[in-house]
């Protein structure tokens, strides 16, 4: 198990006060953050830009030293026993970083494997297994500069698994990928946890990925933990408004008035928008389900319903709500 307890990271940065004067200022990137990673489970670390997500990952993977607090990996301290911890962790970042484009896919894996002390037949077997696992065996001897974005990201996964880590940190792993390729990668990530017993920490701006993959979610704001629960419980716990949307062919003044009254009666709000199809989209927001009274009202006005849908609060709504509440 990976256990982070009261982890804090402070950077000292130079701040220019005048043409001739500078002073050092402390910036707190992570503040008293605690969480756990368990093999076979995926946790999400969410927050708006600058929340401290990447800094947290770098501390857990021994790339940065915490200012205070402790991170232990299977009982080993990430600072004092970093040599043992490095053998148990790895990181996969989105985009096209961490690869050498002029080398082939196989040569990249040979290089990164050697950094972990792998060599000889054991390294060759490991590389062949990973290339097959990510579907790059046939392209193993092709220079990475000729890989597509999806192929590069699959090679990133192979690189991140080269040392067979028990703990894997995924920092925006599907960034910039087409939808079908991103879907394949999500499936692969899910299997790494469920079938191979990896403990995975995921950061992503694609909230649907987190909702799909994560067993638990930690939300941080300005480096501080503000919420922790399952995705389902988080969206329900704040009792955010549900959006009920209906599309109708026309909107009379009397119907508009009654829709406004309906929303007010249930403590909600009403929004009206004309669509490109010259129809009207009515959105009722509130904490109470207004579907039945809405349909009754439309029937009384003899207004046909062209489309009806309900939009439940998402994790994105939760994050934005918490950021607003904390004055972000």
mmCIF file of C-alpha atoms in Angstrom:
data_model
loop_
_atom_site.group_PDB
_atom_site.id
_atom_site.type_symbol
_atom_site.label_atom_id
_atom_site.label_comp_id
_atom_site.label_asym_id
_atom_site.label_seq_id
_atom_site.Cartn_x
_atom_site.Cartn_y
_atom_site.Cartn_z
ATOM 1 C CA UNK A 1 0.000 0.000 0.000
ATOM 2 C CA UNK A 2 1.137 3.555 -0.726
ATOM 3 C CA UNK A 3 0.332 5.912 2.143
ATOM 4 C CA UNK A 4 0.752 9.687 1.927
ATOM 5 C CA UNK A 5 0.301 11.453 5.265
ATOM 6 C CA UNK A 6 0.151 15.227 5.743
ATOM 7 C CA UNK A 7 2.366 15.807 2.712
ATOM 8 C CA UNK A 8 3.387 19.403 2.075
ATOM 9 C CA UNK A 9 5.495 20.949 -0.684
ATOM 10 C CA UNK A 10 6.721 24.542 -0.601
ATOM 11 C CA UNK A 11 8.715 26.183 -3.386
ATOM 12 C CA UNK A 12 10.917 29.240 -2.919
ATOM 13 C CA UNK A 13 10.659 31.595 -5.891
ATOM 14 C CA UNK A 14 12.265 34.933 -6.658
ATOM 15 C CA UNK A 15 9.905 37.871 -6.862
ATOM 16 C CA UNK A 16 10.984 41.125 -8.479
ATOM 17 C CA UNK A 17 10.088 44.118 -6.293
ATOM 18 C CA UNK A 18 11.851 46.830 -8.284
ATOM 19 C CA UNK A 19 14.564 47.266 -10.911
ATOM 20 C CA UNK A 20 17.291 46.648 -8.330
ATOM 21 C CA UNK A 21 15.550 44.560 -5.685
ATOM 22 C CA UNK A 22 14.352 40.959 -5.543
ATOM 23 C CA UNK A 23 13.131 38.842 -2.682
ATOM 24 C CA UNK A 24 12.376 35.186 -2.104
ATOM 25 C CA UNK A 25 8.734 34.192 -1.665
ATOM 26 C CA UNK A 26 7.339 30.855 -0.505
ATOM 27 C CA UNK A 27 4.638 29.220 -2.631
ATOM 28 C CA UNK A 28 2.749 26.305 -1.096
ATOM 29 C CA UNK A 29 1.931 23.840 -3.904
ATOM 30 C CA UNK A 30 0.626 21.007 -1.697
ATOM 31 C CA UNK A 31 -0.728 21.457 1.827
ATOM 32 C CA UNK A 32 -1.172 18.626 4.368
ATOM 33 C CA UNK A 33 -2.437 16.143 1.773
ATOM 34 C CA UNK A 34 -3.202 12.559 2.821
ATOM 35 C CA UNK A 35 -4.386 9.632 0.682
ATOM 36 C CA UNK A 36 -3.846 5.914 0.036
ATOM 37 C CA UNK A 37 -3.293 3.722 -3.011
ATOM 38 C CA UNK A 38 -4.329 0.068 -2.800
ATOM 39 C CA UNK A 39 -3.318 -2.630 -5.330
ATOM 40 C CA UNK A 40 -6.158 -3.463 -7.714
ATOM 41 C CA UNK A 41 -7.844 -0.075 -7.269
ATOM 42 C CA UNK A 42 -7.822 3.168 -9.270
ATOM 43 C CA UNK A 43 -8.041 6.506 -7.489
ATOM 44 C CA UNK A 44 -8.559 9.871 -9.156
ATOM 45 C CA UNK A 45 -6.791 13.070 -8.137
ATOM 46 C CA UNK A 46 -8.823 16.011 -9.390
ATOM 47 C CA UNK A 47 -8.673 19.784 -9.212
ATOM 48 C CA UNK A 48 -8.456 22.851 -11.393
ATOM 49 C CA UNK A 49 -5.105 23.917 -12.896
ATOM 50 C CA UNK A 50 -2.569 24.736 -10.208
ATOM 51 C CA UNK A 51 -4.250 22.498 -7.640
ATOM 52 C CA UNK A 52 -1.041 20.528 -7.001
ATOM 53 C CA UNK A 53 -1.799 17.288 -8.862
ATOM 54 C CA UNK A 54 1.439 16.952 -10.833
ATOM 55 C CA UNK A 55 3.525 18.025 -7.830
ATOM 56 C CA UNK A 56 1.866 15.272 -5.783
ATOM 57 C CA UNK A 57 2.641 12.647 -8.427
ATOM 58 C CA UNK A 58 6.283 13.749 -8.609
ATOM 59 C CA UNK A 59 6.640 13.427 -4.824
ATOM 60 C CA UNK A 60 5.098 9.947 -4.837
ATOM 61 C CA UNK A 61 7.415 8.834 -7.646
ATOM 62 C CA UNK A 62 10.512 10.229 -5.819
ATOM 63 C CA UNK A 63 11.130 12.987 -8.397
ATOM 64 C CA UNK A 64 10.483 15.652 -5.742
ATOM 65 C CA UNK A 65 11.132 15.644 -2.006
ATOM 66 C CA UNK A 66 8.247 16.718 0.266
ATOM 67 C CA UNK A 67 8.887 19.733 2.468
ATOM 68 C CA UNK A 68 7.152 17.858 5.286
ATOM 69 C CA UNK A 69 4.946 14.809 5.804
ATOM 70 C CA UNK A 70 5.662 11.223 4.794
ATOM 71 C CA UNK A 71 5.084 8.955 1.807
ATOM 72 C CA UNK A 72 5.601 5.231 2.341
ATOM 73 C CA UNK A 73 5.404 2.518 -0.314
ATOM 74 C CA UNK A 74 4.962 -1.001 1.059
ATOM 75 C CA UNK A 75 6.648 0.207 4.239
ATOM 76 C CA UNK A 76 9.558 1.972 2.507
ATOM 77 C CA UNK A 77 10.001 5.712 3.000
ATOM 78 C CA UNK A 78 9.975 7.552 -0.350
ATOM 79 C CA UNK A 79 12.807 9.851 0.805
ATOM 80 C CA UNK A 80 15.031 7.636 2.961
ATOM 81 C CA UNK A 81 14.497 4.445 0.941
ATOM 82 C CA UNK A 82 14.048 6.002 -2.498
ATOM 83 C CA UNK A 83 16.091 3.257 -4.217
ATOM 84 C CA UNK A 84 13.575 0.618 -3.115
ATOM 85 C CA UNK A 85 10.591 2.842 -3.861
ATOM 86 C CA UNK A 86 11.749 3.601 -7.421
ATOM 87 C CA UNK A 87 11.620 -0.108 -8.203
ATOM 88 C CA UNK A 88 7.941 -0.207 -7.202
ATOM 89 C CA UNK A 89 6.595 2.918 -8.948
ATOM 90 C CA UNK A 90 6.438 4.462 -12.401
ATOM 91 C CA UNK A 91 4.741 7.359 -14.134
ATOM 92 C CA UNK A 92 2.968 7.724 -17.483
ATOM 93 C CA UNK A 93 2.344 11.239 -18.782
ATOM 94 C CA UNK A 94 0.078 12.327 -21.599
ATOM 95 C CA UNK A 95 1.407 13.915 -24.747
ATOM 96 C CA UNK A 96 4.725 12.987 -26.303
ATOM 97 C CA UNK A 97 7.177 13.519 -23.461
ATOM 98 C CA UNK A 98 9.536 10.888 -22.006
ATOM 99 C CA UNK A 99 10.306 9.214 -25.343
ATOM 100 C CA UNK A 100 13.330 9.445 -27.634
ATOM 101 C CA UNK A 101 11.975 9.993 -31.123
ATOM 102 C CA UNK A 102 15.090 8.977 -33.067
ATOM 103 C CA UNK A 103 15.214 5.606 -31.326
ATOM 104 C CA UNK A 104 12.922 2.745 -32.244
ATOM 105 C CA UNK A 105 10.192 1.592 -29.898
ATOM 106 C CA UNK A 106 12.319 -1.380 -28.850
ATOM 107 C CA UNK A 107 15.402 0.795 -28.293
ATOM 108 C CA UNK A 108 13.387 3.140 -26.074
ATOM 109 C CA UNK A 109 12.294 0.235 -23.903
ATOM 110 C CA UNK A 110 15.839 -1.176 -23.811
ATOM 111 C CA UNK A 111 17.136 2.162 -22.550
ATOM 112 C CA UNK A 112 14.466 2.647 -19.877
ATOM 113 C CA UNK A 113 14.721 -0.990 -18.813
ATOM 114 C CA UNK A 114 18.467 -0.615 -18.300
ATOM 115 C CA UNK A 115 17.807 2.282 -15.907
ATOM 116 C CA UNK A 116 16.019 -0.208 -13.652
ATOM 117 C CA UNK A 117 18.852 -2.734 -13.827
ATOM 118 C CA UNK A 118 17.175 -5.037 -16.329
ATOM 119 C CA UNK A 119 19.490 -6.662 -18.860
ATOM 120 C CA UNK A 120 20.089 -9.639 -21.109
ATOM 121 C CA UNK A 121 17.380 -12.168 -21.887
ATOM 122 C CA UNK A 122 15.199 -11.005 -18.986
ATOM 123 C CA UNK A 123 15.014 -7.513 -20.513
ATOM 124 C CA UNK A 124 14.386 -8.862 -24.022
ATOM 125 C CA UNK A 125 11.567 -11.068 -22.761
ATOM 126 C CA UNK A 126 10.034 -8.172 -20.829
ATOM 127 C CA UNK A 127 10.154 -5.894 -23.882
ATOM 128 C CA UNK A 128 8.577 -8.516 -26.165
ATOM 129 C CA UNK A 129 5.798 -9.117 -23.636
ATOM 130 C CA UNK A 130 5.027 -5.400 -23.294
ATOM 131 C CA UNK A 131 5.107 -4.739 -27.045
ATOM 132 C CA UNK A 132 2.588 -7.538 -27.543
ATOM 133 C CA UNK A 133 0.488 -6.237 -24.656
ATOM 134 C CA UNK A 134 0.183 -2.729 -26.142
ATOM 135 C CA UNK A 135 -0.087 -3.878 -29.760
ATOM 136 C CA UNK A 136 3.254 -2.515 -30.984
ATOM 137 C CA UNK A 137 5.190 -5.719 -31.632
ATOM 138 C CA UNK A 138 5.086 -5.279 -35.425
ATOM 139 C CA UNK A 139 6.287 -1.660 -35.107
ATOM 140 C CA UNK A 140 8.994 -2.412 -32.544
ATOM 141 C CA UNK A 141 11.875 -1.585 -34.905
ATOM 142 C CA UNK A 142 10.308 1.571 -36.353
ATOM 143 C CA UNK A 143 11.666 4.958 -35.179
ATOM 144 C CA UNK A 144 9.268 6.626 -32.750
ATOM 145 C CA UNK A 145 9.217 9.782 -34.883
ATOM 146 C CA UNK A 146 7.176 7.769 -37.403
ATOM 147 C CA UNK A 147 4.629 6.628 -34.804
ATOM 148 C CA UNK A 148 1.126 8.095 -34.677
ATOM 149 C CA UNK A 149 -0.037 9.848 -31.488
ATOM 150 C CA UNK A 150 -1.875 6.724 -30.406
ATOM 151 C CA UNK A 151 1.176 4.525 -30.980
ATOM 152 C CA UNK A 152 3.364 6.919 -28.986
ATOM 153 C CA UNK A 153 0.937 6.828 -26.094
ATOM 154 C CA UNK A 154 0.831 3.022 -26.179
ATOM 155 C CA UNK A 155 4.628 3.030 -26.082
ATOM 156 C CA UNK A 156 4.378 5.382 -23.082
ATOM 157 C CA UNK A 157 2.329 2.718 -21.313
ATOM 158 C CA UNK A 158 4.910 0.054 -22.151
ATOM 159 C CA UNK A 159 7.657 2.361 -20.851
ATOM 160 C CA UNK A 160 5.720 2.930 -17.638
ATOM 161 C CA UNK A 161 5.365 -0.828 -17.127
ATOM 162 C CA UNK A 162 8.963 -1.765 -17.986
ATOM 163 C CA UNK A 163 9.916 -2.286 -14.323
ATOM 164 C CA UNK A 164 6.611 -4.065 -13.553
ATOM 165 C CA UNK A 165 5.627 -1.368 -11.016
ATOM 166 C CA UNK A 166 3.076 -2.077 -8.342
ATOM 167 C CA UNK A 167 2.087 1.610 -8.215
ATOM 168 C CA UNK A 168 1.399 3.528 -11.411
ATOM 169 C CA UNK A 169 0.810 7.281 -11.778
ATOM 170 C CA UNK A 170 -1.087 8.414 -14.883
ATOM 171 C CA UNK A 171 -0.890 12.161 -15.542
ATOM 172 C CA UNK A 172 -3.384 13.067 -18.309
ATOM 173 C CA UNK A 173 -2.745 9.758 -20.155
ATOM 174 C CA UNK A 174 -5.230 10.379 -23.008
ATOM 175 C CA UNK A 175 -4.330 14.022 -23.625
ATOM 176 C CA UNK A 176 -4.762 14.900 -27.308
ATOM 177 C CA UNK A 177 -5.852 11.424 -28.412
ATOM 178 C CA UNK A 178 -8.746 10.649 -30.737
ATOM 179 C CA UNK A 179 -11.833 9.179 -29.059
ATOM 180 C CA UNK A 180 -11.398 5.544 -30.285
ATOM 181 C CA UNK A 181 -7.739 5.444 -29.192
ATOM 182 C CA UNK A 182 -8.574 7.050 -25.832
ATOM 183 C CA UNK A 183 -11.278 4.420 -25.319
ATOM 184 C CA UNK A 184 -8.778 1.617 -25.942
ATOM 185 C CA UNK A 185 -6.339 3.135 -23.464
ATOM 186 C CA UNK A 186 -9.042 3.446 -20.802
ATOM 187 C CA UNK A 187 -9.833 -0.240 -21.271
ATOM 188 C CA UNK A 188 -6.156 -1.070 -20.896
ATOM 189 C CA UNK A 189 -5.851 1.032 -17.729
ATOM 190 C CA UNK A 190 -8.891 -0.698 -16.230
ATOM 191 C CA UNK A 191 -7.364 -4.116 -16.959
ATOM 192 C CA UNK A 192 -4.050 -3.109 -15.371
ATOM 193 C CA UNK A 193 -5.899 -2.668 -12.078
ATOM 194 C CA UNK A 194 -8.517 -5.422 -12.285
ATOM 195 C CA UNK A 195 -6.434 -8.166 -13.934
ATOM 196 C CA UNK A 196 -2.842 -7.291 -13.032
ATOM 197 C CA UNK A 197 -3.387 -5.863 -9.541
ATOM 198 C CA UNK A 198 -1.794 -2.463 -10.163
ATOM 199 C CA UNK A 199 -2.552 0.424 -7.824
ATOM 200 C CA UNK A 200 -3.227 3.397 -10.093
ATOM 201 C CA UNK A 201 -3.498 7.128 -9.464
ATOM 202 C CA UNK A 202 -5.106 9.016 -12.345
ATOM 203 C CA UNK A 203 -5.286 12.719 -13.094
ATOM 204 C CA UNK A 204 -7.376 13.873 -16.043
ATOM 205 C CA UNK A 205 -9.269 16.904 -17.288
ATOM 206 C CA UNK A 206 -11.663 14.498 -19.010
ATOM 207 C CA UNK A 207 -14.067 14.002 -16.124
ATOM 208 C CA UNK A 208 -15.935 11.159 -17.834
ATOM 209 C CA UNK A 209 -12.687 9.149 -17.697
ATOM 210 C CA UNK A 210 -12.505 9.560 -13.943
ATOM 211 C CA UNK A 211 -16.176 8.643 -13.519
ATOM 212 C CA UNK A 212 -15.656 5.554 -15.683
ATOM 213 C CA UNK A 213 -12.381 4.299 -14.198
ATOM 214 C CA UNK A 214 -11.975 5.430 -10.594
ATOM 215 C CA UNK A 215 -13.068 3.582 -7.471
ATOM 216 C CA UNK A 216 -12.426 6.665 -5.325
ATOM 217 C CA UNK A 217 -11.745 10.330 -6.019
ATOM 218 C CA UNK A 218 -9.694 12.885 -4.103
ATOM 219 C CA UNK A 219 -10.463 16.508 -4.967
ATOM 220 C CA UNK A 220 -7.801 19.067 -4.125
ATOM 221 C CA UNK A 221 -7.897 22.838 -4.387
ATOM 222 C CA UNK A 222 -4.764 24.967 -4.007
ATOM 223 C CA UNK A 223 -2.922 21.882 -2.804
ATOM 224 C CA UNK A 224 -5.382 21.056 -0.031
ATOM 225 C CA UNK A 225 -7.802 18.115 0.124
ATOM 226 C CA UNK A 226 -11.412 19.316 0.013
ATOM 227 C CA UNK A 227 -13.318 16.067 -0.678
ATOM 228 C CA UNK A 228 -12.816 12.303 -0.845
ATOM 229 C CA UNK A 229 -15.390 9.655 -1.749
ATOM 230 C CA UNK A 230 -16.612 7.469 -4.587
ATOM 231 C CA UNK A 231 -17.619 9.392 -7.741
ATOM 232 C CA UNK A 232 -21.272 8.481 -7.189
ATOM 233 C CA UNK A 233 -21.356 9.601 -3.557
ATOM 234 C CA UNK A 234 -19.547 12.853 -4.340
ATOM 235 C CA UNK A 235 -22.118 13.906 -6.930
ATOM 236 C CA UNK A 236 -24.979 13.039 -4.575
ATOM 237 C CA UNK A 237 -23.530 14.465 -1.366
ATOM 238 C CA UNK A 238 -23.676 18.132 -2.384
ATOM 239 C CA UNK A 239 -27.306 17.979 -3.564
ATOM 240 C CA UNK A 240 -26.532 20.005 -6.668
ATOM 241 C CA UNK A 241 -29.259 20.968 -9.108
ATOM 242 C CA UNK A 242 -30.522 18.493 -11.698
ATOM 243 C CA UNK A 243 -31.224 19.929 -15.163
ATOM 244 C CA UNK A 244 -34.471 18.858 -16.864
ATOM 245 C CA UNK A 245 -34.482 19.796 -20.553
ATOM 246 C CA UNK A 246 -37.476 19.716 -22.883
ATOM 247 C CA UNK A 247 -37.735 20.829 -26.520
ATOM 248 C CA UNK A 248 -41.110 22.172 -27.705
ATOM 249 C CA UNK A 249 -42.221 23.559 -31.112
ATOM 250 C CA UNK A 250 -43.537 26.906 -29.845
ATOM 251 C CA UNK A 251 -43.677 29.041 -26.713
ATOM 252 C CA UNK A 252 -46.627 31.289 -25.915
ATOM 253 C CA UNK A 253 -46.499 34.041 -23.297
ATOM 254 C CA UNK A 254 -48.888 32.108 -21.052
ATOM 255 C CA UNK A 255 -46.785 28.917 -21.254
ATOM 256 C CA UNK A 256 -43.630 30.916 -20.559
ATOM 257 C CA UNK A 257 -45.275 32.425 -17.468
ATOM 258 C CA UNK A 258 -46.474 29.032 -16.198
ATOM 259 C CA UNK A 259 -43.024 27.478 -16.701
ATOM 260 C CA UNK A 260 -41.470 30.258 -14.647
ATOM 261 C CA UNK A 261 -44.053 29.720 -11.905
ATOM 262 C CA UNK A 262 -43.452 25.959 -11.950
ATOM 263 C CA UNK A 263 -39.721 26.428 -11.408
ATOM 264 C CA UNK A 264 -40.305 28.934 -8.598
ATOM 265 C CA UNK A 265 -42.810 26.628 -6.878
ATOM 266 C CA UNK A 266 -40.141 23.924 -6.676
ATOM 267 C CA UNK A 267 -37.367 26.295 -5.616
ATOM 268 C CA UNK A 268 -35.604 26.078 -8.961
ATOM 269 C CA UNK A 269 -34.913 28.181 -12.036
ATOM 270 C CA UNK A 270 -36.005 28.276 -15.657
ATOM 271 C CA UNK A 271 -33.943 28.957 -18.797
ATOM 272 C CA UNK A 272 -35.306 29.440 -22.330
ATOM 273 C CA UNK A 273 -33.327 29.216 -25.581
ATOM 274 C CA UNK A 274 -34.370 29.162 -29.233
ATOM 275 C CA UNK A 275 -32.624 26.385 -31.182
ATOM 276 C CA UNK A 276 -31.342 26.308 -34.757
ATOM 277 C CA UNK A 277 -34.344 24.171 -35.708
ATOM 278 C CA UNK A 278 -36.651 27.056 -34.722
ATOM 279 C CA UNK A 279 -37.859 25.201 -31.671
ATOM 280 C CA UNK A 280 -37.604 26.152 -28.009
ATOM 281 C CA UNK A 281 -35.411 24.450 -25.425
ATOM 282 C CA UNK A 282 -36.638 24.841 -21.868
ATOM 283 C CA UNK A 283 -34.303 23.960 -18.989
ATOM 284 C CA UNK A 284 -35.610 23.627 -15.442
ATOM 285 C CA UNK A 285 -32.953 23.407 -12.734
ATOM 286 C CA UNK A 286 -33.659 22.343 -9.190
ATOM 287 C CA UNK A 287 -33.072 19.780 -6.484
ATOM 288 C CA UNK A 288 -36.570 18.276 -6.930
ATOM 289 C CA UNK A 289 -37.656 16.153 -9.889
ATOM 290 C CA UNK A 290 -40.084 18.285 -11.907
ATOM 291 C CA UNK A 291 -40.706 15.799 -14.738
ATOM 292 C CA UNK A 292 -44.313 14.903 -13.856
ATOM 293 C CA UNK A 293 -45.576 18.462 -13.199
ATOM 294 C CA UNK A 294 -43.750 19.682 -16.328
ATOM 295 C CA UNK A 295 -45.416 17.097 -18.556
ATOM 296 C CA UNK A 296 -48.801 17.869 -16.987
ATOM 297 C CA UNK A 297 -48.284 21.584 -17.631
ATOM 298 C CA UNK A 298 -47.326 21.010 -21.273
ATOM 299 C CA UNK A 299 -50.353 18.752 -21.760
ATOM 300 C CA UNK A 300 -52.626 21.455 -20.328
ATOM 301 C CA UNK A 301 -51.205 23.897 -22.898
ATOM 302 C CA UNK A 302 -51.510 21.240 -25.635
ATOM 303 C CA UNK A 303 -47.800 21.583 -26.350
ATOM 304 C CA UNK A 304 -46.124 18.561 -28.008
ATOM 305 C CA UNK A 305 -42.860 17.302 -26.492
ATOM 306 C CA UNK A 306 -40.175 16.872 -29.156
ATOM 307 C CA UNK A 307 -37.418 15.785 -26.790
ATOM 308 C CA UNK A 308 -37.052 15.293 -23.040
ATOM 309 C CA UNK A 309 -33.833 14.599 -21.143
ATOM 310 C CA UNK A 310 -32.417 14.815 -17.632
ATOM 311 C CA UNK A 311 -28.853 15.833 -16.855
ATOM 312 C CA UNK A 312 -27.599 14.722 -13.453
ATOM 313 C CA UNK A 313 -24.801 16.634 -11.682
ATOM 314 C CA UNK A 314 -21.330 15.446 -12.701
ATOM 315 C CA UNK A 315 -17.954 15.382 -10.982
ATOM 316 C CA UNK A 316 -17.105 18.486 -13.004
ATOM 317 C CA UNK A 317 -20.041 20.282 -11.349
ATOM 318 C CA UNK A 318 -18.738 19.159 -7.950
ATOM 319 C CA UNK A 319 -15.228 20.490 -8.664
ATOM 320 C CA UNK A 320 -16.489 23.838 -9.949
ATOM 321 C CA UNK A 321 -18.883 24.167 -7.007
ATOM 322 C CA UNK A 322 -16.104 23.539 -4.491
ATOM 323 C CA UNK A 323 -13.723 25.919 -6.263
ATOM 324 C CA UNK A 324 -16.385 28.658 -6.255
ATOM 325 C CA UNK A 325 -17.154 28.017 -2.600
ATOM 326 C CA UNK A 326 -13.463 28.393 -1.709
ATOM 327 C CA UNK A 327 -13.150 31.581 -3.728
ATOM 328 C CA UNK A 328 -11.126 30.152 -6.598
#
